[in-house]
mmCIF file of C-alpha atoms in Angstrom:
data_model
loop_
_atom_site.group_PDB
_atom_site.id
_atom_site.type_symbol
_atom_site.label_atom_id
_atom_site.label_comp_id
_atom_site.label_asym_id
_atom_site.label_seq_id
_atom_site.Cartn_x
_atom_site.Cartn_y
_atom_site.Cartn_z
ATOM 1 C CA UNK N 1 114.461 26.291 118.633
ATOM 2 C CA UNK N 2 116.696 28.776 116.680
ATOM 3 C CA UNK N 3 116.739 26.509 113.604
ATOM 4 C CA UNK N 4 112.944 26.329 113.665
ATOM 5 C CA UNK N 5 112.659 30.140 113.766
ATOM 6 C CA UNK N 6 115.415 30.602 111.223
ATOM 7 C CA UNK N 7 113.628 28.323 108.732
ATOM 8 C CA UNK N 8 110.597 30.554 108.948
ATOM 9 C CA UNK N 9 112.078 34.112 109.546
ATOM 10 C CA UNK N 10 115.536 33.868 107.974
ATOM 11 C CA UNK N 11 117.303 35.170 111.037
ATOM 12 C CA UNK N 12 120.847 34.109 109.963
ATOM 13 C CA UNK N 13 121.634 37.475 108.207
ATOM 14 C CA UNK N 14 120.867 39.330 111.408
ATOM 15 C CA UNK N 15 123.107 36.999 113.424
ATOM 16 C CA UNK N 16 125.888 37.472 110.902
ATOM 17 C CA UNK N 17 125.485 41.235 111.118
ATOM 18 C CA UNK N 18 125.745 41.094 114.930
ATOM 19 C CA UNK N 19 128.788 38.834 114.645
ATOM 20 C CA UNK N 20 130.602 41.301 112.440
ATOM 21 C CA UNK N 21 129.546 44.525 114.119
ATOM 22 C CA UNK N 22 132.234 46.141 116.252
ATOM 23 C CA UNK N 23 132.226 49.061 118.636
ATOM 24 C CA UNK N 24 135.299 51.347 118.760
ATOM 25 C CA UNK N 25 137.118 51.715 122.099
ATOM 26 C CA UNK N 26 138.499 55.089 122.880
ATOM 27 C CA UNK N 27 138.194 57.955 125.399
ATOM 28 C CA UNK N 28 134.602 58.857 124.376
ATOM 29 C CA UNK N 29 133.214 55.269 124.239
ATOM 30 C CA UNK N 30 130.861 56.025 127.115
ATOM 31 C CA UNK N 31 128.764 58.323 124.906
ATOM 32 C CA UNK N 32 127.740 55.365 122.739
ATOM 33 C CA UNK N 33 125.444 54.191 125.543
ATOM 34 C CA UNK N 34 123.348 57.375 125.814
ATOM 35 C CA UNK N 35 121.105 56.507 122.827
ATOM 36 C CA UNK N 36 120.510 53.066 124.353
ATOM 37 C CA UNK N 37 119.529 54.463 127.734
ATOM 38 C CA UNK N 38 117.060 56.893 125.964
ATOM 39 C CA UNK N 39 115.627 53.862 124.207
ATOM 40 C CA UNK N 40 115.310 51.970 127.463
ATOM 41 C CA UNK N 41 113.469 54.837 129.161
ATOM 42 C CA UNK N 42 111.077 54.962 126.185
ATOM 43 C CA UNK N 43 110.312 51.335 126.624
ATOM 44 C CA UNK N 44 109.636 52.019 130.370
ATOM 45 C CA UNK N 45 107.343 54.814 129.252
ATOM 46 C CA UNK N 46 105.372 52.477 126.970
ATOM 47 C CA UNK N 47 105.121 49.730 129.506
ATOM 48 C CA UNK N 48 103.968 51.945 132.508
ATOM 49 C CA UNK N 49 101.780 53.975 130.183
ATOM 50 C CA UNK N 50 99.814 50.922 129.074
ATOM 51 C CA UNK N 51 99.338 49.937 132.754
ATOM 52 C CA UNK N 52 98.098 53.466 133.679
ATOM 53 C CA UNK N 53 95.830 53.427 130.559
ATOM 54 C CA UNK N 54 93.826 50.448 132.084
ATOM 55 C CA UNK N 55 92.533 52.709 134.913
ATOM 56 C CA UNK N 56 92.788 56.308 133.629
ATOM 57 C CA UNK N 57 89.569 57.855 132.463
ATOM 58 C CA UNK N 58 89.871 61.076 130.383
ATOM 59 C CA UNK N 59 87.289 63.735 131.087
ATOM 60 C CA UNK N 60 86.738 66.835 133.265
ATOM 61 C CA UNK N 61 84.802 64.889 135.862
ATOM 62 C CA UNK N 62 86.835 61.611 135.689
ATOM 63 C CA UNK N 63 90.538 62.328 135.002
ATOM 64 C CA UNK N 64 91.559 63.630 138.409
ATOM 65 C CA UNK N 65 89.412 61.076 140.231
ATOM 66 C CA UNK N 66 90.833 58.228 138.198
ATOM 67 C CA UNK N 67 94.359 59.423 139.101
ATOM 68 C CA UNK N 68 93.401 59.426 142.785
ATOM 69 C CA UNK N 69 92.097 55.890 142.304
ATOM 70 C CA UNK N 70 95.337 54.761 140.713
ATOM 71 C CA UNK N 71 97.437 56.302 143.520
ATOM 72 C CA UNK N 72 95.341 55.033 146.456
ATOM 73 C CA UNK N 73 93.390 51.951 145.379
ATOM 74 C CA UNK N 74 95.209 50.151 142.562
ATOM 75 C CA UNK N 75 98.007 47.816 143.836
ATOM 76 C CA UNK N 76 101.370 49.455 143.018
ATOM 77 C CA UNK N 77 99.482 52.076 140.969
ATOM 78 C CA UNK N 78 101.405 54.851 142.814
ATOM 79 C CA UNK N 79 104.684 53.183 141.950
ATOM 80 C CA UNK N 80 103.822 52.824 138.167
ATOM 81 C CA UNK N 81 102.615 56.476 137.992
ATOM 82 C CA UNK N 82 105.818 57.729 139.593
ATOM 83 C CA UNK N 83 108.019 55.569 137.468
ATOM 84 C CA UNK N 84 106.169 56.917 134.412
ATOM 85 C CA UNK N 85 106.614 60.518 135.471
ATOM 86 C CA UNK N 86 110.370 60.113 136.457
ATOM 87 C CA UNK N 87 111.295 58.002 133.414
ATOM 88 C CA UNK N 88 109.664 60.672 131.149
ATOM 89 C CA UNK N 89 111.856 63.403 132.663
ATOM 90 C CA UNK N 90 114.987 61.211 132.477
ATOM 91 C CA UNK N 91 114.218 60.215 128.837
ATOM 92 C CA UNK N 92 114.227 63.838 127.721
ATOM 93 C CA UNK N 93 117.445 64.453 129.811
ATOM 94 C CA UNK N 94 119.244 61.503 128.146
ATOM 95 C CA UNK N 95 117.951 62.481 124.697
ATOM 96 C CA UNK N 96 119.590 65.970 125.248
ATOM 97 C CA UNK N 97 122.812 64.263 126.482
ATOM 98 C CA UNK N 98 122.764 61.918 123.459
ATOM 99 C CA UNK N 99 122.272 64.905 121.077
ATOM 100 C CA UNK N 100 125.129 66.964 122.458
ATOM 101 C CA UNK N 101 127.446 63.935 122.610
ATOM 102 C CA UNK N 102 126.740 63.469 118.851
ATOM 103 C CA UNK N 103 127.628 67.142 118.289
ATOM 104 C CA UNK N 104 130.927 67.038 120.225
ATOM 105 C CA UNK N 105 132.086 63.755 118.587
ATOM 106 C CA UNK N 106 130.938 64.968 115.110
ATOM 107 C CA UNK N 107 128.906 61.803 114.760
ATOM 108 C CA UNK N 108 126.411 63.656 112.426
ATOM 109 C CA UNK N 109 128.836 63.853 109.540
ATOM 110 C CA UNK N 110 128.323 62.112 106.171
ATOM 111 C CA UNK N 111 126.662 59.668 105.750
ATOM 112 C CA UNK N 112 124.749 60.154 109.067
ATOM 113 C CA UNK N 113 122.776 63.314 108.201
ATOM 114 C CA UNK N 114 119.492 61.501 108.237
ATOM 115 C CA UNK N 115 120.366 59.790 111.483
ATOM 116 C CA UNK N 116 120.898 63.271 113.008
ATOM 117 C CA UNK N 117 117.684 64.728 111.646
ATOM 118 C CA UNK N 118 115.577 61.776 112.699
ATOM 119 C CA UNK N 119 117.213 61.849 116.212
ATOM 120 C CA UNK N 120 116.497 65.546 116.497
ATOM 121 C CA UNK N 121 112.822 64.957 115.544
ATOM 122 C CA UNK N 122 112.688 62.192 118.237
ATOM 123 C CA UNK N 123 113.927 64.709 120.856
ATOM 124 C CA UNK N 124 111.103 67.151 119.839
ATOM 125 C CA UNK N 125 108.581 64.337 120.003
ATOM 126 C CA UNK N 126 109.758 63.416 123.529
ATOM 127 C CA UNK N 127 109.168 67.080 124.562
ATOM 128 C CA UNK N 128 105.678 66.963 122.989
ATOM 129 C CA UNK N 129 105.032 63.737 124.889
ATOM 130 C CA UNK N 130 105.849 65.761 128.121
ATOM 131 C CA UNK N 131 103.704 68.720 127.172
ATOM 132 C CA UNK N 132 100.674 66.584 126.313
ATOM 133 C CA UNK N 133 101.009 64.210 129.246
ATOM 134 C CA UNK N 134 101.329 67.098 131.710
ATOM 135 C CA UNK N 135 97.655 68.046 131.485
ATOM 136 C CA UNK N 136 96.314 64.461 131.785
ATOM 137 C CA UNK N 137 96.034 64.343 135.670
ATOM 138 C CA UNK N 138 93.804 67.410 135.305
ATOM 139 C CA UNK N 139 95.276 69.128 138.365
ATOM 140 C CA UNK N 140 95.585 72.859 139.172
ATOM 141 C CA UNK N 141 99.163 73.351 138.195
ATOM 142 C CA UNK N 142 98.822 71.391 134.852
ATOM 143 C CA UNK N 143 95.621 73.301 133.948
ATOM 144 C CA UNK N 144 97.090 76.766 134.258
ATOM 145 C CA UNK N 145 100.599 75.678 132.821
ATOM 146 C CA UNK N 146 98.690 74.399 129.800
ATOM 147 C CA UNK N 147 96.875 77.743 129.496
ATOM 148 C CA UNK N 148 100.195 79.516 129.453
ATOM 149 C CA UNK N 149 101.738 77.033 127.033
ATOM 150 C CA UNK N 150 98.795 77.211 124.567
ATOM 151 C CA UNK N 151 98.774 80.980 124.837
ATOM 152 C CA UNK N 152 102.336 80.978 123.654
ATOM 153 C CA UNK N 153 101.278 78.866 120.624
ATOM 154 C CA UNK N 154 98.756 81.636 119.870
ATOM 155 C CA UNK N 155 101.677 83.963 119.257
ATOM 156 C CA UNK N 156 102.887 81.972 116.214
ATOM 157 C CA UNK N 157 102.762 84.343 113.231
ATOM 158 C CA UNK N 158 99.755 84.091 110.880
ATOM 159 C CA UNK N 159 98.395 80.723 112.123
ATOM 160 C CA UNK N 160 98.787 81.127 115.899
ATOM 161 C CA UNK N 161 95.193 81.840 116.852
ATOM 162 C CA UNK N 162 93.760 79.051 114.596
ATOM 163 C CA UNK N 163 96.455 76.651 115.876
ATOM 164 C CA UNK N 164 95.540 77.469 119.492
ATOM 165 C CA UNK N 165 91.886 76.848 118.899
ATOM 166 C CA UNK N 166 92.715 73.470 117.208
ATOM 167 C CA UNK N 167 94.955 72.453 120.150
ATOM 168 C CA UNK N 168 92.519 73.539 122.801
ATOM 169 C CA UNK N 169 89.406 72.308 120.979
ATOM 170 C CA UNK N 170 87.840 75.764 121.648
ATOM 171 C CA UNK N 171 88.785 79.213 122.909
ATOM 172 C CA UNK N 172 89.846 78.033 126.335
ATOM 173 C CA UNK N 173 91.388 75.077 128.096
ATOM 174 C CA UNK N 174 88.393 72.713 128.818
ATOM 175 C CA UNK N 175 87.460 69.044 128.808
ATOM 176 C CA UNK N 176 87.855 69.168 124.981
ATOM 177 C CA UNK N 177 91.552 70.118 125.476
ATOM 178 C CA UNK N 178 92.040 67.244 127.773
ATOM 179 C CA UNK N 179 90.486 64.862 125.203
ATOM 180 C CA UNK N 180 92.732 66.175 122.443
ATOM 181 C CA UNK N 181 95.823 65.871 124.608
ATOM 182 C CA UNK N 182 94.869 62.373 125.627
ATOM 183 C CA UNK N 183 94.454 61.347 121.980
ATOM 184 C CA UNK N 184 97.820 62.959 121.110
ATOM 185 C CA UNK N 185 99.619 61.321 124.066
ATOM 186 C CA UNK N 186 98.326 57.723 123.714
ATOM 187 C CA UNK N 187 97.779 57.389 119.979
ATOM 188 C CA UNK N 188 99.142 60.073 117.557
ATOM 189 C CA UNK N 189 102.482 60.738 119.189
ATOM 190 C CA UNK N 190 103.260 56.988 119.859
ATOM 191 C CA UNK N 191 102.478 56.071 116.182
ATOM 192 C CA UNK N 192 104.635 58.865 114.868
ATOM 193 C CA UNK N 193 107.421 58.081 117.288
ATOM 194 C CA UNK N 194 107.358 54.415 116.341
ATOM 195 C CA UNK N 195 107.855 55.231 112.701
ATOM 196 C CA UNK N 196 110.625 57.793 113.192
ATOM 197 C CA UNK N 197 112.327 55.544 115.775
ATOM 198 C CA UNK N 198 112.255 52.536 113.536
ATOM 199 C CA UNK N 199 113.857 54.637 110.787
ATOM 200 C CA UNK N 200 116.457 56.010 113.196
ATOM 201 C CA UNK N 201 117.395 52.523 114.505
ATOM 202 C CA UNK N 202 117.574 51.128 110.907
ATOM 203 C CA UNK N 203 120.009 53.931 109.910
ATOM 204 C CA UNK N 204 122.125 53.182 113.029
ATOM 205 C CA UNK N 205 122.211 49.453 112.100
ATOM 206 C CA UNK N 206 122.954 50.072 108.479
ATOM 207 C CA UNK N 207 125.739 52.687 108.978
ATOM 208 C CA UNK N 208 127.346 51.161 112.136
ATOM 209 C CA UNK N 209 128.883 52.939 115.017
ATOM 210 C CA UNK N 210 130.519 56.306 114.253
ATOM 211 C CA UNK N 211 134.207 56.686 114.793
ATOM 212 C CA UNK N 212 135.635 60.010 116.018
ATOM 213 C CA UNK N 213 138.225 61.723 113.746
ATOM 214 C CA UNK N 214 141.124 61.168 116.140
ATOM 215 C CA UNK N 215 140.292 57.458 116.269
ATOM 216 C CA UNK N 216 140.025 57.186 112.449
ATOM 217 C CA UNK N 217 143.496 58.785 112.093
ATOM 218 C CA UNK N 218 145.148 56.094 114.217
ATOM 219 C CA UNK N 219 147.098 53.257 112.544
ATOM 220 C CA UNK N 220 145.163 50.065 112.205
ATOM 221 C CA UNK N 221 147.355 48.280 114.790
ATOM 222 C CA UNK N 222 146.475 50.865 117.401
ATOM 223 C CA UNK N 223 142.754 50.757 116.963
ATOM 224 C CA UNK N 224 140.823 48.711 119.536
ATOM 225 C CA UNK N 225 137.278 47.333 119.213
ATOM 226 C CA UNK N 226 134.810 45.299 121.271
ATOM 227 C CA UNK N 227 132.247 42.981 119.689
ATOM 228 C CA UNK N 228 128.648 44.407 119.540
ATOM 229 C CA UNK N 229 127.308 41.065 120.823
ATOM 230 C CA UNK N 230 127.854 40.051 123.539
ATOM 231 C CA UNK N 231 130.283 42.610 124.938
ATOM 232 C CA UNK N 232 128.600 45.971 124.112
ATOM 233 C CA UNK N 233 125.110 44.504 124.645
ATOM 234 C CA UNK N 234 125.911 43.135 128.125
ATOM 235 C CA UNK N 235 127.486 46.517 129.136
ATOM 236 C CA UNK N 236 124.323 48.185 127.835
ATOM 237 C CA UNK N 237 122.067 45.784 129.814
ATOM 238 C CA UNK N 238 124.126 46.563 132.980
ATOM 239 C CA UNK N 239 123.617 50.309 132.504
ATOM 240 C CA UNK N 240 119.890 49.703 131.887
ATOM 241 C CA UNK N 241 119.734 47.866 135.166
ATOM 242 C CA UNK N 242 121.459 50.715 136.994
ATOM 243 C CA UNK N 243 119.142 53.332 135.379
ATOM 244 C CA UNK N 244 116.137 51.138 136.378
ATOM 245 C CA UNK N 245 117.314 51.087 139.980
ATOM 246 C CA UNK N 246 117.751 54.971 139.893
ATOM 247 C CA UNK N 247 114.188 55.447 138.440
ATOM 248 C CA UNK N 248 112.709 53.062 141.079
ATOM 249 C CA UNK N 249 114.521 54.860 143.908
ATOM 250 C CA UNK N 250 113.303 58.288 142.725
ATOM 251 C CA UNK N 251 109.734 56.922 142.356
ATOM 252 C CA UNK N 252 109.791 55.588 145.973
ATOM 253 C CA UNK N 253 111.562 58.359 147.745
ATOM 254 C CA UNK N 254 110.540 61.394 145.667
ATOM 255 C CA UNK N 255 106.981 60.757 144.554
ATOM 256 C CA UNK N 256 105.155 63.280 142.250
ATOM 257 C CA UNK N 257 102.328 65.060 144.066
ATOM 258 C CA UNK N 258 98.889 64.956 142.438
ATOM 259 C CA UNK N 259 97.894 68.365 143.917
ATOM 260 C CA UNK N 260 94.398 69.892 143.691
ATOM 261 C CA UNK N 261 91.835 69.208 141.072
ATOM 262 C CA UNK N 262 91.738 71.848 138.223
ATOM 263 C CA UNK N 263 89.182 74.556 138.626
ATOM 264 C CA UNK N 264 88.668 76.896 135.646
ATOM 265 C CA UNK N 265 86.985 79.526 137.898
ATOM 266 C CA UNK N 266 89.820 79.696 140.479
ATOM 267 C CA UNK N 267 92.694 82.167 140.314
ATOM 268 C CA UNK N 268 95.903 80.984 138.860
ATOM 269 C CA UNK N 269 98.287 79.858 141.608
ATOM 270 C CA UNK N 270 101.563 81.707 142.156
ATOM 271 C CA UNK N 271 104.726 80.426 140.561
ATOM 272 C CA UNK N 272 103.267 78.604 137.504
ATOM 273 C CA UNK N 273 106.195 77.095 135.684
ATOM 274 C CA UNK N 274 106.600 74.753 132.681
ATOM 275 C CA UNK N 275 108.442 71.468 132.754
ATOM 276 C CA UNK N 276 112.187 71.932 133.266
ATOM 277 C CA UNK N 277 113.010 71.231 129.603
ATOM 278 C CA UNK N 278 110.870 74.119 128.509
ATOM 279 C CA UNK N 279 112.158 76.477 131.162
ATOM 280 C CA UNK N 280 115.005 78.111 129.214
ATOM 281 C CA UNK N 281 112.518 79.037 126.464
ATOM 282 C CA UNK N 282 109.932 80.249 128.929
ATOM 283 C CA UNK N 283 112.550 82.362 130.744
ATOM 284 C CA UNK N 284 113.842 83.803 127.425
ATOM 285 C CA UNK N 285 110.254 84.894 126.477
ATOM 286 C CA UNK N 286 109.948 86.712 129.910
ATOM 287 C CA UNK N 287 113.065 88.782 129.311
ATOM 288 C CA UNK N 288 112.316 89.775 125.754
ATOM 289 C CA UNK N 289 110.871 93.299 125.543
ATOM 290 C CA UNK N 290 107.128 93.654 124.661
ATOM 291 C CA UNK N 291 108.097 94.843 121.148
ATOM 292 C CA UNK N 292 111.259 94.246 119.183
ATOM 293 C CA UNK N 293 111.143 96.616 116.201
ATOM 294 C CA UNK N 294 107.696 96.139 114.694
ATOM 295 C CA UNK N 295 107.255 92.534 116.158
ATOM 296 C CA UNK N 296 105.537 91.624 119.348
ATOM 297 C CA UNK N 297 108.074 90.227 121.860
ATOM 298 C CA UNK N 298 106.513 86.816 122.212
ATOM 299 C CA UNK N 299 106.181 86.365 118.500
ATOM 300 C CA UNK N 300 109.864 87.438 118.084
ATOM 301 C CA UNK N 301 110.898 84.821 120.675
ATOM 302 C CA UNK N 302 108.933 82.061 118.875
ATOM 303 C CA UNK N 303 110.505 82.993 115.543
ATOM 304 C CA UNK N 304 113.946 83.064 117.252
ATOM 305 C CA UNK N 305 113.579 79.560 118.669
ATOM 306 C CA UNK N 306 111.943 78.168 115.500
ATOM 307 C CA UNK N 307 114.798 79.522 113.366
ATOM 308 C CA UNK N 308 117.350 78.296 115.877
ATOM 309 C CA UNK N 309 115.887 74.761 115.753
ATOM 310 C CA UNK N 310 115.990 74.673 112.027
ATOM 311 C CA UNK N 311 119.609 75.870 111.927
ATOM 312 C CA UNK N 312 120.531 73.292 114.561
ATOM 313 C CA UNK N 313 118.936 70.492 112.521
ATOM 314 C CA UNK N 314 120.839 71.654 109.368
ATOM 315 C CA UNK N 315 124.252 71.646 111.022
ATOM 316 C CA UNK N 316 125.538 68.602 109.051
ATOM 317 C CA UNK N 317 124.922 70.489 105.812
ATOM 318 C CA UNK N 318 126.398 73.797 106.934
ATOM 319 C CA UNK N 319 129.482 75.201 105.105
ATOM 320 C CA UNK N 320 131.733 78.128 105.748
ATOM 321 C CA UNK N 321 134.030 79.572 103.078
ATOM 322 C CA UNK N 322 133.432 76.449 101.007
ATOM 323 C CA UNK N 323 134.298 74.008 103.810
ATOM 324 C CA UNK N 324 132.056 71.805 105.875
ATOM 325 C CA UNK N 325 131.499 73.668 109.231
ATOM 326 C CA UNK N 326 132.043 70.277 110.850
ATOM 327 C CA UNK N 327 135.704 70.783 110.501
ATOM 328 C CA UNK N 328 135.561 73.972 112.553
ATOM 329 C CA UNK N 329 136.127 74.344 116.231
ATOM 330 C CA UNK N 330 133.153 76.676 116.300
ATOM 331 C CA UNK N 331 130.801 73.717 116.414
ATOM 332 C CA UNK N 332 132.284 72.728 119.754
ATOM 333 C CA UNK N 333 132.096 76.367 120.977
ATOM 334 C CA UNK N 334 128.512 76.600 119.771
ATOM 335 C CA UNK N 335 127.566 73.370 121.589
ATOM 336 C CA UNK N 336 129.188 74.688 124.868
ATOM 337 C CA UNK N 337 127.432 78.014 124.527
ATOM 338 C CA UNK N 338 124.097 76.392 123.968
ATOM 339 C CA UNK N 339 124.393 74.043 126.923
ATOM 340 C CA UNK N 340 125.534 76.944 129.189
ATOM 341 C CA UNK N 341 122.647 79.139 127.997
ATOM 342 C CA UNK N 342 120.061 76.399 128.632
ATOM 343 C CA UNK N 343 121.411 75.489 132.070
ATOM 344 C CA UNK N 344 121.753 79.157 133.256
ATOM 345 C CA UNK N 345 118.266 80.137 132.070
ATOM 346 C CA UNK N 346 116.735 76.983 133.624
ATOM 347 C CA UNK N 347 118.423 77.755 136.994
ATOM 348 C CA UNK N 348 117.375 81.428 136.877
ATOM 349 C CA UNK N 349 113.780 80.214 136.075
ATOM 350 C CA UNK N 350 113.650 78.128 139.321
ATOM 351 C CA UNK N 351 115.182 80.785 141.598
#
């Protein structure tokens, strides 16, 4: 069978690459699995999303009703919907863990700058997936949270109002917004993600597994490796199985409530909050004064986060006094401060 496929697809070079590929064994080896877990959860997203797509009907008069139908009438529909929701949240969580593990192990250094940039873009895409998917059930919380989220987009300097109208499909959140979010969620974002993810995985395969500096400095006889196939792959598969059990357990014992159908004429319910991964930004915007110098507070906050994201993405190129900043302990301190800030602001937001 393999020979038949090899004659037609020339698979031998790929087999040779897997035979020669090795994974370093050291005290931080566990972080090598985080990217694989994120990829696994993305695959779960695609699989459950396709199943939900067979029954979901976008539209003001049909979206909420189709979700009710999926949850109550479709066999195991409730399970696939809850797995989709939980795996989406865990995918973002593991993408963050993967990103910070890359920072602390300095895995973004030359020649992996493009791997770092493409990975950061994938994290942003995962967050946009969450934002666009949140509205699709067309329930009360999602409706008003989307109003708040798109109002924030309106504060972007110069193009905010036009951007808000484009995203909403009008001046307010309506069925047109739902249609646009549906198109983004099931067509545009998956297509872009597929391209960026393919590029990211190609770079990972071409450049191999990154070795931390302390490991590189070891004499050759003290370095230990495991083969990528089958040793690393089997460990990865075992971890995927454990993550799958955790997702299924969360879906069964902690199902996501559908809530009430969205009503544009109703008052906004108390305690509207964004998804947890937007909470630190939402909370920051709340504590910024109405005006900072001559800039509106919300606009100042958006500029602050936009600038911070660009600087974060440019970390592999940063230099201080002629030296790559990667050599500095300040990268580790910056990573710890960033994590602490995000966690503390998120906790405060839920108190």
